[in-house]
């Protein structure tokens, strides 16, 4: 019998085992009640979300402004002024 | 009324906030769940904790249950995840669990005369030496006798991934025991 066959023989025998008799009903219901009774403290998360959103909006506005201005226009304006 | 219809009815009631309905679901499904999670630990207290954690997680994600498959299948998927995370947390301890190759070989030879619980204990000790992923795939395929498709569904993997993982796990299993024999 090689190792794998040994494993399969043991696994086949092990399959007949039944699990332990347990009763966790009361514990589960208590845990769910406890969780429902605990207020969720989420104000730090809300504050952080608001700050992140404000920062994102600022960056977006600056980015749009930068995109709408022709980057070469400043350079040409200076050049034209010098030529004149 | 079939068990599945009864489950669907209780799930709907539990989602609507009926605690008694969820209590009935727990009572009905805990024996099967305990037997399944007994593959993940041989400690009764730990098994109780895993069963409890599975039911709590299941309750908290009831909203994601679409009712396309029986509730017991959906519950088993959660239990697989809970058991797998338990193994991952315990992975560092696997070197502490020990059974010599000689002792294990003796156990395998006597497997027919052994009590199922003794055989399960030997298999548990043996598999505990493998990485959690290897252990999970071998447990599902050889202890739970799941098909590749069932194992894929329980693990959230593709069927190809289950086959590849099973092939690798078997190879690592053989290597592990060849190395153990080499120590003798």
XYZ file of C-alpha atoms in Angstrom:
268
model
C 0.000 0.000 0.000
C 1.515 3.338 -0.963
C 0.947 6.533 0.991
C -1.915 7.681 -1.153
C -3.735 4.360 -0.887
C -3.216 4.471 2.863
C -4.752 7.913 2.956
C -7.734 6.818 0.880
C -8.308 3.787 3.119
C -8.327 5.945 6.228
C -10.482 8.615 4.593
C -13.033 5.975 3.585
C -13.237 4.771 7.183
C -13.351 8.333 8.507
C -16.374 9.147 6.345
C -18.549 6.963 8.561
C -17.949 9.211 11.523
C -20.854 11.370 12.609
C -20.241 14.815 14.027
C -20.624 15.812 17.663
C -24.068 16.612 19.019
C -24.026 20.279 19.790
C -26.624 22.935 20.408
C -25.555 26.503 19.756
C -29.043 27.901 19.083
C -29.147 30.005 22.235
C -25.590 31.257 21.694
C -26.316 32.268 18.100
C -29.500 34.109 19.046
C -27.721 35.852 21.971
C -24.883 36.929 19.688
C -27.316 38.307 17.101
C -29.238 40.171 19.811
C -25.979 41.555 21.224
C -24.900 42.775 17.795
C -28.296 44.335 17.110
C -28.175 46.148 20.460
C -24.697 47.563 19.880
C -25.030 50.920 18.115
C -22.789 51.215 15.111
C -20.307 54.033 15.654
C -19.762 55.265 12.128
C -19.251 59.023 12.535
C -15.444 58.818 12.027
C -16.059 56.981 8.789
C -18.651 59.548 7.675
C -16.301 62.427 8.536
C -13.436 60.801 6.665
C -15.707 60.190 3.652
C -16.824 63.844 3.634
C -13.216 65.103 3.806
C -12.147 62.721 1.035
C -15.051 63.821 -1.152
C -14.195 67.511 -0.595
C -10.548 66.884 -1.502
C -11.558 64.927 -4.596
C -13.882 67.735 -5.777
C -11.108 70.346 -5.312
C -8.632 68.245 -7.281
C -11.228 67.671 -10.018
C -11.963 71.421 -10.337
C -8.247 72.256 -10.570
C -7.720 69.492 -13.108
C -10.586 70.758 -15.292
C -9.184 74.306 -15.147
C -5.733 73.070 -16.115
C -7.164 71.103 -19.019
C -9.219 73.975 -20.438
C -6.269 76.407 -20.466
C -3.991 75.897 -23.479
C -0.530 75.264 -21.976
C 1.165 76.924 -24.972
C -0.926 80.084 -24.850
C 1.126 81.545 -21.973
C 4.338 80.843 -23.841
C 3.086 82.425 -27.080
C 1.756 85.469 -25.229
C 5.248 86.159 -23.842
C 6.842 85.504 -27.214
C 4.437 87.882 -29.034
C 5.077 90.565 -26.439
C 8.864 90.300 -26.950
C 8.497 90.418 -30.763
C 6.398 93.564 -30.540
C -43.920 20.741 2.831
C -40.359 19.815 1.780
C -37.403 20.807 3.914
C -36.212 23.192 1.217
C -39.559 25.000 1.002
C -39.650 25.219 4.772
C -36.161 26.762 4.713
C -37.130 29.284 2.039
C -40.158 30.289 4.072
C -38.107 30.707 7.260
C -35.359 32.597 5.416
C -37.913 35.075 4.075
C -39.391 35.493 7.552
C -35.927 35.912 9.106
C -35.077 38.573 6.523
C -38.221 40.386 7.573
C -36.931 40.358 11.156
C -38.573 37.219 12.547
C -36.062 35.929 15.105
C -38.040 32.758 15.746
C -37.761 31.810 12.070
C -33.987 32.090 12.243
C -33.965 30.065 15.453
C -35.807 27.294 13.586
C -33.230 27.415 10.784
C -30.372 27.124 13.278
C -32.029 24.220 15.083
C -32.734 22.401 11.827
C -29.303 22.834 10.238
C -26.863 22.670 13.122
C -26.432 18.858 13.211
C -25.346 18.743 9.541
C -23.201 21.827 9.962
C -21.508 20.410 13.066
C -20.725 17.180 11.182
C -19.243 19.193 8.318
C -17.184 21.532 10.501
C -15.958 18.550 12.501
C -13.706 17.962 9.478
C -12.034 21.278 10.244
C -11.328 20.700 13.921
C -11.362 17.798 16.343
C -12.018 20.033 19.296
C -15.651 20.147 20.350
C -15.432 23.682 21.748
C -13.799 24.975 18.567
C -16.394 23.173 16.476
C -19.171 24.905 18.438
C -17.493 28.254 17.832
C -17.198 27.578 14.102
C -20.854 26.556 13.881
C -21.877 29.668 15.795
C -19.709 31.903 13.604
C -21.196 30.356 10.464
C -24.768 31.012 11.599
C -23.959 34.571 12.656
C -22.236 35.274 9.322
C -25.122 33.661 7.462
C -27.627 35.886 9.272
C -25.620 39.017 8.537
C -25.463 38.153 4.818
C -29.027 36.870 4.459
C -29.681 39.783 2.107
C -27.296 38.268 -0.445
C -29.145 34.924 -0.531
C -31.065 34.826 -3.808
C -32.867 31.528 -3.214
C -31.563 29.954 -6.436
C -30.032 27.001 -4.568
C -31.153 25.355 -1.307
C -30.313 27.341 1.784
C -28.264 24.418 3.135
C -25.874 24.693 0.128
C -25.477 28.403 0.671
C -24.838 27.793 4.378
C -22.191 25.172 3.560
C -20.362 27.684 1.392
C -20.187 30.070 4.343
C -19.084 27.206 6.608
C -16.306 26.310 4.152
C -15.063 29.892 4.244
C -15.240 29.997 8.052
C -13.397 26.663 8.343
C -10.770 27.669 5.810
C -10.049 30.941 7.625
C -9.815 28.983 10.861
C -7.178 26.738 9.278
C -5.294 29.710 7.887
C -5.166 31.253 11.346
C -3.907 27.947 12.701
C -1.463 27.260 9.855
C 1.486 28.336 11.928
C 0.703 25.634 14.451
C 0.682 22.785 11.980
C 4.258 21.841 12.721
C 3.229 21.320 16.333
C 0.748 18.617 15.431
C 2.658 15.460 15.032
C 2.288 11.844 14.103
C 5.234 9.893 12.818
C 5.104 8.291 9.387
C 5.421 4.924 11.103
C 2.448 5.548 13.391
C 0.379 6.801 10.518
C 1.255 3.787 8.353
C 0.213 1.502 11.212
C -3.068 3.378 11.480
C -3.654 3.057 7.735
C -3.026 -0.675 7.772
C -5.515 -1.117 10.594
C -8.079 1.227 9.017
C -10.705 -1.481 8.516
C -10.656 -2.503 12.152
C -10.471 1.060 13.404
C -13.369 3.065 14.706
C -14.422 5.775 12.251
C -13.512 8.434 14.816
C -9.981 7.054 15.172
C -9.535 6.997 11.396
C -10.874 10.537 11.166
C -8.427 11.610 13.875
C -5.499 10.065 11.958
C -6.582 11.733 8.711
C -7.005 15.043 10.527
C -3.491 14.895 11.964
C -2.089 13.932 8.590
C -3.831 16.685 6.657
C -2.967 19.261 9.305
C 0.592 19.130 8.031
C -0.438 20.465 4.648
C -1.097 24.091 3.688
C -4.759 25.162 4.193
C -5.531 25.194 0.446
C -4.210 21.649 -0.025
C -6.004 20.523 3.070
C -9.281 22.051 1.964
C -9.303 20.464 -1.463
C -8.372 17.003 -0.139
C -10.940 17.248 2.655
C -13.726 18.140 0.240
C -12.821 15.558 -2.394
C -11.827 12.604 -0.225
C -13.580 13.083 3.107
C -16.743 14.859 2.020
C -16.696 13.036 -1.324
C -17.670 16.179 -3.205
C -17.493 16.197 -6.984
C -15.098 18.666 -8.605
C -18.075 20.893 -9.440
C -19.344 20.816 -5.836
C -15.875 21.527 -4.428
C -15.500 24.425 -6.867
C -18.802 25.890 -5.719
C -17.966 25.512 -2.035
C -14.521 27.078 -2.411
C -15.533 29.741 -4.909
C -12.880 28.434 -7.317
C -13.141 27.315 -10.922
C -13.310 23.569 -11.632
C -9.904 23.734 -13.336
C -8.471 25.352 -10.239
C -9.870 22.548 -8.059
C -8.299 19.915 -10.316
C -4.934 21.665 -10.367
C -5.035 22.244 -6.598
C -5.953 18.590 -5.983
C -3.121 17.376 -8.205
C -0.615 19.606 -6.409
C -1.968 18.682 -2.983
C -1.586 14.962 -3.720
C 1.975 15.528 -4.935
C 2.845 17.518 -1.812
C 1.200 14.866 0.352
C 3.401 12.146 -1.188
C 6.532 14.291 -0.846
C 5.746 15.022 2.771
C 5.509 11.332 3.613
C 8.543 10.376 1.593
C 10.450 12.987 3.576
C 9.014 11.564 6.818
C 10.129 8.089 5.806
C 13.566 9.417 4.970
C 13.894 10.600 8.584
C 13.402 7.053 9.853
